[in-house]
CSV table of C-alpha atoms in Angstrom, one decimal:
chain,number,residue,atom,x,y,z
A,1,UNK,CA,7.5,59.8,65.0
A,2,UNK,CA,5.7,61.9,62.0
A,3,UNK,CA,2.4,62.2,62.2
A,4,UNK,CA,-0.5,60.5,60.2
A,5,UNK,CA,-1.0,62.2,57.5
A,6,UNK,CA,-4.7,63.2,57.3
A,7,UNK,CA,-6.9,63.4,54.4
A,8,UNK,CA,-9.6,65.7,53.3
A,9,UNK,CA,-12.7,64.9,52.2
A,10,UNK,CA,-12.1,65.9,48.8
A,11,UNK,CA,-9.5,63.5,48.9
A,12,UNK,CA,-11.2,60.7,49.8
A,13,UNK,CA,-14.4,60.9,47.4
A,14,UNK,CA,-11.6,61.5,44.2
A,15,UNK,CA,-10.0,58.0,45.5
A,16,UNK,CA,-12.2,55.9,44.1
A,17,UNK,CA,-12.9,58.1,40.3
A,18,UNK,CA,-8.7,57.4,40.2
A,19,UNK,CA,-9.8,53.9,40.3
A,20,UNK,CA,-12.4,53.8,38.2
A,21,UNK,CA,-10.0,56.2,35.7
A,22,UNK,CA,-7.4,53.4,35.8
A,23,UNK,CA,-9.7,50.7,34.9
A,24,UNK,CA,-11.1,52.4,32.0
A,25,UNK,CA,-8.0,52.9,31.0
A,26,UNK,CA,-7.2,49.4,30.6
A,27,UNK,CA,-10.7,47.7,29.6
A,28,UNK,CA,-10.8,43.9,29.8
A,29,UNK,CA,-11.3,42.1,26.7
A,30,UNK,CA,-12.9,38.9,26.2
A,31,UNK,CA,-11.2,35.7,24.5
A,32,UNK,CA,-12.5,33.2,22.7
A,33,UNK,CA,-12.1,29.6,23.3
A,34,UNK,CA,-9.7,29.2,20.3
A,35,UNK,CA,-7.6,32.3,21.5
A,36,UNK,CA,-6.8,30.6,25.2
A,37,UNK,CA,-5.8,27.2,23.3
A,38,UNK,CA,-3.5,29.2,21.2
A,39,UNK,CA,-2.4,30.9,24.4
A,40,UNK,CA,-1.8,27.6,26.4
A,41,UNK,CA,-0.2,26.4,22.9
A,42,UNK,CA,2.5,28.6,22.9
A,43,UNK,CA,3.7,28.0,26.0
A,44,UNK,CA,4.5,24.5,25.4
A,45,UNK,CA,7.6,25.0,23.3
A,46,UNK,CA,8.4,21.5,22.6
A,47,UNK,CA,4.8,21.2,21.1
A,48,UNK,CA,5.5,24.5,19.0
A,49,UNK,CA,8.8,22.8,18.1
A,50,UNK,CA,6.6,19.8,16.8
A,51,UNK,CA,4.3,21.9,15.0
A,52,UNK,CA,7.3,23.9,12.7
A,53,UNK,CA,8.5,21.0,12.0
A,54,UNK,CA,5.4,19.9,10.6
A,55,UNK,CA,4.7,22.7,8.4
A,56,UNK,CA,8.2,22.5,7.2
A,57,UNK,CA,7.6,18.3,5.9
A,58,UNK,CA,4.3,19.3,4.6
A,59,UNK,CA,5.9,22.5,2.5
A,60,UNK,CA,8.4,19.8,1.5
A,61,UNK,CA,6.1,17.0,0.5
A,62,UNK,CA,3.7,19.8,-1.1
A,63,UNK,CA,7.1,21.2,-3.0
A,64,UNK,CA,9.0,18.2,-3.8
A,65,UNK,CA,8.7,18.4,-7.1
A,66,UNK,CA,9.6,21.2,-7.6
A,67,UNK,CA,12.4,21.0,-5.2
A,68,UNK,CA,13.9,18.2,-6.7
A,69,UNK,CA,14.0,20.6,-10.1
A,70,UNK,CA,15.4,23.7,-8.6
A,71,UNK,CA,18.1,21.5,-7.0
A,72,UNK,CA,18.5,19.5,-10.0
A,73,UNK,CA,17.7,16.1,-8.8
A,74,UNK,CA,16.6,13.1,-10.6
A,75,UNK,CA,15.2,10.5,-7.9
A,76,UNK,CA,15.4,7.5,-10.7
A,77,UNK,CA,18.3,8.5,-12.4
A,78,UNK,CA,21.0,6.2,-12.3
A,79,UNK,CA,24.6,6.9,-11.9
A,80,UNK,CA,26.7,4.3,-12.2
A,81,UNK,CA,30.3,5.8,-12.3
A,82,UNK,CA,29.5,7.0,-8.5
A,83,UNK,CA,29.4,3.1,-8.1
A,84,UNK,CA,32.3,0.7,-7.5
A,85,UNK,CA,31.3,-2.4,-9.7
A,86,UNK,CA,33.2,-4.7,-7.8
A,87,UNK,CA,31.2,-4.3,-4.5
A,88,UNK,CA,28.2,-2.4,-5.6
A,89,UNK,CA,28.9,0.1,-3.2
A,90,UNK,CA,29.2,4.3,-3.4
A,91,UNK,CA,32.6,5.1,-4.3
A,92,UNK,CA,33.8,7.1,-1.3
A,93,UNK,CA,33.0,7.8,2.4
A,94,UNK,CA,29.4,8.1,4.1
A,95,UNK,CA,27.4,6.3,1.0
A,96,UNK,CA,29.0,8.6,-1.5
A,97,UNK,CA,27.8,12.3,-0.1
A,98,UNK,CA,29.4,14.6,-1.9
A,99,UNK,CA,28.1,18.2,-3.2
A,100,UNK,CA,25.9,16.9,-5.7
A,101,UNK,CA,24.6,14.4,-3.8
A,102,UNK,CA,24.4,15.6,0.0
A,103,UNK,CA,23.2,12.7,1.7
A,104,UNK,CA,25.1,10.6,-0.7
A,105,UNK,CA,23.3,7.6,-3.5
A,106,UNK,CA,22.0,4.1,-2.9
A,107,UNK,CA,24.4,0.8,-3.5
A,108,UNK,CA,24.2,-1.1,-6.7
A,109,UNK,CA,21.9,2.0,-8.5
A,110,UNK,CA,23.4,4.8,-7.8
A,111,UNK,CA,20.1,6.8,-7.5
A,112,UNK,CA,20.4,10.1,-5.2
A,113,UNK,CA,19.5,9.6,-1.6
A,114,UNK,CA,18.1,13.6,-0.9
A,115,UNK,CA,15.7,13.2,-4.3
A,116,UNK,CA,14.3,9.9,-3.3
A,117,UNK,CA,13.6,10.7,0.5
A,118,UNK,CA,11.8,14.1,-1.2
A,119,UNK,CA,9.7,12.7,-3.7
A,120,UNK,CA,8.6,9.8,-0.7
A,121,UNK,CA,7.6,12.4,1.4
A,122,UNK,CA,5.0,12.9,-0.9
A,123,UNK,CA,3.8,9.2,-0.8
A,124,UNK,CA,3.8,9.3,3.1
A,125,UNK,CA,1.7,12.2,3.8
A,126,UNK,CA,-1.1,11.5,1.2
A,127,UNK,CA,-1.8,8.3,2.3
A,128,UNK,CA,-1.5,8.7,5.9
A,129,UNK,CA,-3.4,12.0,5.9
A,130,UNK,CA,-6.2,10.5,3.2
A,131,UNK,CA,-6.1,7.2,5.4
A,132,UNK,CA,-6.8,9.5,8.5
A,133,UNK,CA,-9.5,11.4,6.4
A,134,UNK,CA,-11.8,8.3,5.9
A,135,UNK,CA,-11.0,6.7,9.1
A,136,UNK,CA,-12.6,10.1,10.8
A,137,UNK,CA,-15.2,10.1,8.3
A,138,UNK,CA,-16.5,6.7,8.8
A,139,UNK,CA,-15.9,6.8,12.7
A,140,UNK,CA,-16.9,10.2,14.1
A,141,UNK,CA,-20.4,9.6,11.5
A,142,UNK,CA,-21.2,5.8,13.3
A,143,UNK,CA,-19.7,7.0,16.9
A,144,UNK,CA,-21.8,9.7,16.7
A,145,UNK,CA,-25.0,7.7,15.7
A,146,UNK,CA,-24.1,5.3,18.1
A,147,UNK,CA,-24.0,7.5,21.2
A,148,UNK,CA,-26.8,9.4,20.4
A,149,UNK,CA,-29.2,7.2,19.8
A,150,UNK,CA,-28.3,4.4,22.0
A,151,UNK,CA,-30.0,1.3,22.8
A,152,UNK,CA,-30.3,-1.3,19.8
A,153,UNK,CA,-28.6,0.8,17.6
A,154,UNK,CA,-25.7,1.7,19.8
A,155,UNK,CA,-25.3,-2.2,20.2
A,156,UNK,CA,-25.1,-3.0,16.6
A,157,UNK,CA,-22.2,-0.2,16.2
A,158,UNK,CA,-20.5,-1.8,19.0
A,159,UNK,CA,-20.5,-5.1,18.0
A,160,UNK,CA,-19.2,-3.7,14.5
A,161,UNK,CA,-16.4,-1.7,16.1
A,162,UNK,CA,-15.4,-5.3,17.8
A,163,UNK,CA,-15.3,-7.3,14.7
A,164,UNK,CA,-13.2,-4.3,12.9
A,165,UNK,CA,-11.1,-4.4,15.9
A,166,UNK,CA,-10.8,-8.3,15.8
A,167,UNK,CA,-9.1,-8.3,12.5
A,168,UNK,CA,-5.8,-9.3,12.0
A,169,UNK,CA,-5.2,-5.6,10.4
A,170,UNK,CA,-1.2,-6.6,9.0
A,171,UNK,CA,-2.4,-10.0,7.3
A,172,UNK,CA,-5.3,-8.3,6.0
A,173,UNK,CA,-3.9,-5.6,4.5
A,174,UNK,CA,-1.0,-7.6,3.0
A,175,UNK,CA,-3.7,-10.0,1.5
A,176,UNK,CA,-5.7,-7.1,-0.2
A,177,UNK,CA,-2.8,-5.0,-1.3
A,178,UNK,CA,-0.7,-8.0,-2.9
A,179,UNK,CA,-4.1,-9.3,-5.1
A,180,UNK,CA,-5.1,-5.8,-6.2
A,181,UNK,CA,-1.3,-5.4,-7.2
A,182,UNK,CA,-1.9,-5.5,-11.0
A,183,UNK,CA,-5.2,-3.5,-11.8
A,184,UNK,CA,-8.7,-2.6,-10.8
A,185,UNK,CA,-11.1,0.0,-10.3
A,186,UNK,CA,-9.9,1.0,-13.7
A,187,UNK,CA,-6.5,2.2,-12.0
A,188,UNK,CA,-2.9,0.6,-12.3
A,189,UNK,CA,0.3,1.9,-10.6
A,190,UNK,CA,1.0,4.2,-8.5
A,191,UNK,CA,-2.5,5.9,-8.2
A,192,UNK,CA,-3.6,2.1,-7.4
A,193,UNK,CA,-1.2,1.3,-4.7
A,194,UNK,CA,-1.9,4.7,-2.7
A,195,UNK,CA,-5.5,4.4,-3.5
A,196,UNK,CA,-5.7,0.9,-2.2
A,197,UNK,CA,-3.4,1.9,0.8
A,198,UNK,CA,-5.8,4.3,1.7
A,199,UNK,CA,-8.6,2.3,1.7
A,200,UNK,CA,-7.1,-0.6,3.7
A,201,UNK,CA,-5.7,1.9,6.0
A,202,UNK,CA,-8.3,3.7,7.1
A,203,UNK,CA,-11.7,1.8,6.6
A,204,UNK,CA,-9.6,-0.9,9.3
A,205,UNK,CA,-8.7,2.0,11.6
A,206,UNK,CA,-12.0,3.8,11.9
A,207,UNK,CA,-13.2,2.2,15.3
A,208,UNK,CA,-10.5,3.7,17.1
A,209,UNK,CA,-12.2,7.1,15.9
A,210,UNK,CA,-15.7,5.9,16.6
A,211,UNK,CA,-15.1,4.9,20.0
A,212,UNK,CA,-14.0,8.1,20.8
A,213,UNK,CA,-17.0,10.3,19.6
A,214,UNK,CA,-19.2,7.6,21.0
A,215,UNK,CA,-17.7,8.6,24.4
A,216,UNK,CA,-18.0,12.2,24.4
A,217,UNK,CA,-21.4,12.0,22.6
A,218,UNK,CA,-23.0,9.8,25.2
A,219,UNK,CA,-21.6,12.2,28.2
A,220,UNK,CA,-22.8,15.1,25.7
A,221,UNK,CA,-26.1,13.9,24.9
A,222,UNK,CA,-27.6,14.2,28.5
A,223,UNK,CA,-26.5,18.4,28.9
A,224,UNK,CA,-29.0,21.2,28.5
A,225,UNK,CA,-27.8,22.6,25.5
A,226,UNK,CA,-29.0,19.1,24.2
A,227,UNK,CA,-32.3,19.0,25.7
A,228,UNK,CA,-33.1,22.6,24.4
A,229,UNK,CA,-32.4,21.8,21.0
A,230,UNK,CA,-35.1,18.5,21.3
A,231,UNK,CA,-37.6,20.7,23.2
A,232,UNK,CA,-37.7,23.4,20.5
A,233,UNK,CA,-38.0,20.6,17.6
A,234,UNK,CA,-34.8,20.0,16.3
A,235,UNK,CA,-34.4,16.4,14.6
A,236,UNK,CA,-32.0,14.0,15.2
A,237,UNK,CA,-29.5,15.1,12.1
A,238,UNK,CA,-29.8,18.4,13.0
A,239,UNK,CA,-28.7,17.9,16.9
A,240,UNK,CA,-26.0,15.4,15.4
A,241,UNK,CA,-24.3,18.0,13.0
A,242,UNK,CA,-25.2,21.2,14.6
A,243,UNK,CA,-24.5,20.9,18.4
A,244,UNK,CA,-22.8,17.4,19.2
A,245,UNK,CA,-20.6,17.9,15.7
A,246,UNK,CA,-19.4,21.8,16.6
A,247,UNK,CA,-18.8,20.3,20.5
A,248,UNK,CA,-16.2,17.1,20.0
A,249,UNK,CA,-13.8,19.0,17.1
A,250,UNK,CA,-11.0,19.6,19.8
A,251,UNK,CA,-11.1,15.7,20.3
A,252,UNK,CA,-11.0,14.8,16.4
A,253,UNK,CA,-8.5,17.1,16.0
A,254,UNK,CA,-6.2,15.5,18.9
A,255,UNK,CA,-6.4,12.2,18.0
A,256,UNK,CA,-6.3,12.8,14.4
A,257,UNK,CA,-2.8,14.1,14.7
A,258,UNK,CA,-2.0,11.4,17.1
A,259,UNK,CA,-3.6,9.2,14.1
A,260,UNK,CA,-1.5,10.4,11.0
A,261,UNK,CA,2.1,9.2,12.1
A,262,UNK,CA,0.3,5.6,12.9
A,263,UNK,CA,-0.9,5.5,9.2
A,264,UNK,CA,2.7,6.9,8.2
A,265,UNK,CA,4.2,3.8,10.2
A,266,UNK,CA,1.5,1.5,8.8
A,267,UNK,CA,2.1,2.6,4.9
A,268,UNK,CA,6.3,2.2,5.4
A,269,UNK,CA,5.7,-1.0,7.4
A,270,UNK,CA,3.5,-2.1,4.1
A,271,UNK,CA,6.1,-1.0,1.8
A,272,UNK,CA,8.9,-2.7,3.9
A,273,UNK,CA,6.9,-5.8,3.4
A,274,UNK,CA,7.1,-4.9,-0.1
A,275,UNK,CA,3.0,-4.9,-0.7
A,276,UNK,CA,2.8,-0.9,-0.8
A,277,UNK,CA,4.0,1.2,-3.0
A,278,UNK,CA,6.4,-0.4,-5.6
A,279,UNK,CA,9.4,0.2,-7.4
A,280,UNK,CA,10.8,2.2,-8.8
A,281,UNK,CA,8.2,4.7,-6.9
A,282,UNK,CA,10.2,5.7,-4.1
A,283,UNK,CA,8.9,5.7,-0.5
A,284,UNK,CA,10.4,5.1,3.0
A,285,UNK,CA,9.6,2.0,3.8
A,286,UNK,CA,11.2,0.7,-0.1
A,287,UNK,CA,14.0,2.6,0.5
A,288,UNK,CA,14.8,0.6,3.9
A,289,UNK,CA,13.5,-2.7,2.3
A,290,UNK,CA,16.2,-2.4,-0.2
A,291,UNK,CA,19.1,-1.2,2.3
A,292,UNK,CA,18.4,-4.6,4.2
A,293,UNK,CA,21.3,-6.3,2.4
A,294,UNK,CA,23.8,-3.4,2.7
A,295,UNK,CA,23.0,-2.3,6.3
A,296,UNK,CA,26.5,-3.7,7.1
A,297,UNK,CA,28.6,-2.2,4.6
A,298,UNK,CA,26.5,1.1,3.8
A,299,UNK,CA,24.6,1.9,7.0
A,300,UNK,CA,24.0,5.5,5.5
A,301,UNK,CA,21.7,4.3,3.3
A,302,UNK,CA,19.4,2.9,6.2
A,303,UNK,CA,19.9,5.6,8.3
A,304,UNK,CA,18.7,8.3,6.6
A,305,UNK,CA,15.1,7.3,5.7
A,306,UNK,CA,14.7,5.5,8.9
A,307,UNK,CA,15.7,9.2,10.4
A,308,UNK,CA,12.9,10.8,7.9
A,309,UNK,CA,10.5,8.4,9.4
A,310,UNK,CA,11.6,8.8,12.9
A,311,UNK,CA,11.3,12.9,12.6
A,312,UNK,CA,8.2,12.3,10.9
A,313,UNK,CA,6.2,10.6,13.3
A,314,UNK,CA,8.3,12.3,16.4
A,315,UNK,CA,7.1,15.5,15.3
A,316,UNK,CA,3.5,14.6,15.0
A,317,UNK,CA,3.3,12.4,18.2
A,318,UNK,CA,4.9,16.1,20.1
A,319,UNK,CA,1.8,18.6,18.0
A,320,UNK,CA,-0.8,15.9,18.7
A,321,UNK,CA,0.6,15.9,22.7
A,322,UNK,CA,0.6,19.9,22.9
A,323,UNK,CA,-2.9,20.7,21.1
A,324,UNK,CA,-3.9,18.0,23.9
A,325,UNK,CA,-3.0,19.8,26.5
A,326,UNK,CA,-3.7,23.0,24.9
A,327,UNK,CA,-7.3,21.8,23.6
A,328,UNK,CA,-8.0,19.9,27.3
A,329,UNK,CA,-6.5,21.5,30.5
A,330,UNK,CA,-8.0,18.8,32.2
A,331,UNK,CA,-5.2,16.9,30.7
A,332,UNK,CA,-2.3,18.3,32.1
């Protein structure tokens, strides 16, 4: 057996400066509440996935324009000798694709498939993220008031969130959108149709929003941080705006991404319906009105802007799911 080994005094007292050394060597640093979301963020790679892909249809939507020049692509141009004109149909395999025209042209027209899925990514994302917009506006503004203040008031934005919610959104929005089809507001066109698709889309959706910050304000509304803020003056607009407000952005955020591909669904559905945004403006939900009657023959045609829409809202649906998680560990 060896023996212990034995240690000095001197020894023993420099033990603990080597410890002390080694944590100054390596100080430990703070991080904010934003920094561990992103950290928690990161980690969810399917979420991550989600969120390139998001930035990528937003660059695209943003660019399309000028995508469609660089490539050369004319979303209304026609091109009939790429059409057979005894079946209507795209002269060769897949819908026509071909260098040109990679994911091939639409029956009867000819028009390019790439340049009109482009320039209706445009159409989607403006009215599904100006829809979401004034849906948080109205709702997080009422919620808020609501949960504050309680009582009578609290009552009367309730009962207003149920008759919003008792609406028959679909009919609705078909009734408005087909008798505003012509003119008003001093706007026509295609600045009409996504301004009215705005409007119907999100002042109808708002209550979802409201009934959210109502929530969180009323379990909010009883903390310290609260009762400070009254005891040293503060008014009601003030505690609103400058402590509830700063407190519920993680849930506003979460749910508005959750919101966005709803509104995309709701604007194609609209167009589908052939109430939203008109001919020969393209958009999604056209485009897969019009393949309807060539599904059978020229299922290319359907395909691809139902697979725009489906990557569309699948992509949203995974970001909104990982800034939950990342935003709300209590959710995991």
């Amino acid at each position: 057996m060896t023996a212990p080994i034995e240690t000095t005094g001197s020894q023993a007292e420099a033990q603990p400066e080597a410890v002390l050394a080694g944590v100054e060597a390596k100080k430990i640093e703070g991080r904010s509440l934003g920094q561990i979301a992103w950290t928690r963020f990161k980690r969810d790679k399917v979420a991550v996935a989600g969120g390139v892909i998001v930035v990528l249809l937003i660059l695209i939507a943003a660019l399309s324009r000028p995508l469609q020049s660089l490539l050369g692509l004319d979303p209304n141009a026609f091109n009939q000798d790429l059409i057979d004109p005894n079946t209507s149909l795209p002269k060769g395999d897949f819908g026509g694709m071909s260098w040109d025209h990679p994911l091939g042209v639409e029956p009867k027209f000819g028009r390019d498939i790439l340049a009109r899925i482009l320039e209706g990514s445009w159409v989607s994302l403006v009215v599904a993220f100006g829809a979401t917009l004034l849906s948080n506006a109205i709702g997080v503004v009422l919620g808020l008031i609501a949960g504050y203040y309680g009582g009578r008031v609290d009552t009367i934005v309730s009962r207003l969130m149920d008759t919003f919610l008792a609406f028959p959104l679909l009919l609705f929005a078909i009734a408005i959108s087909a008798t505003l089809q012509g003119g008003a507001f001093g706007l026509e066109g295609l600045p009409l149709h996504i301004t009215v698709l705005i409007f119907v889309i999100g002042f109808f959706n708002w209550p979802y929003m409201g009934r959210i910050v109502r929530g969180q304000t009323l379990a909010l509304r009883e903390r310290e941080f609260i009762d400070a803020s009254r005891g040293m003056g503060a008014g009601g607009p003030y505690v609103l705006f400058k402590e509830l407000l700063p407190n519920l952005v993680a849930p506003i955020i979460v749910y508005s991404t959750l919101l966005i591909p709803t509104n995309i669904l709701f604007e194609a559905s609209l167009s589908f319906l052939g109430v939203g945004i008109q001919p020969p403006q393209a958009s999604w939900g056209g485009m897969l009105n019009q393949a309807v009657d060539f599904f059978e023959v020229d299922p290319q045609y359907m395909i691809v802007p139902g697979l725009a829409i489906f990557i569309t809202v699948l992509a949203f649906n995974l970001l909104g799911d990982g800034l939950r998680d990342a935003l709300d560990p209590r959710s995991r």
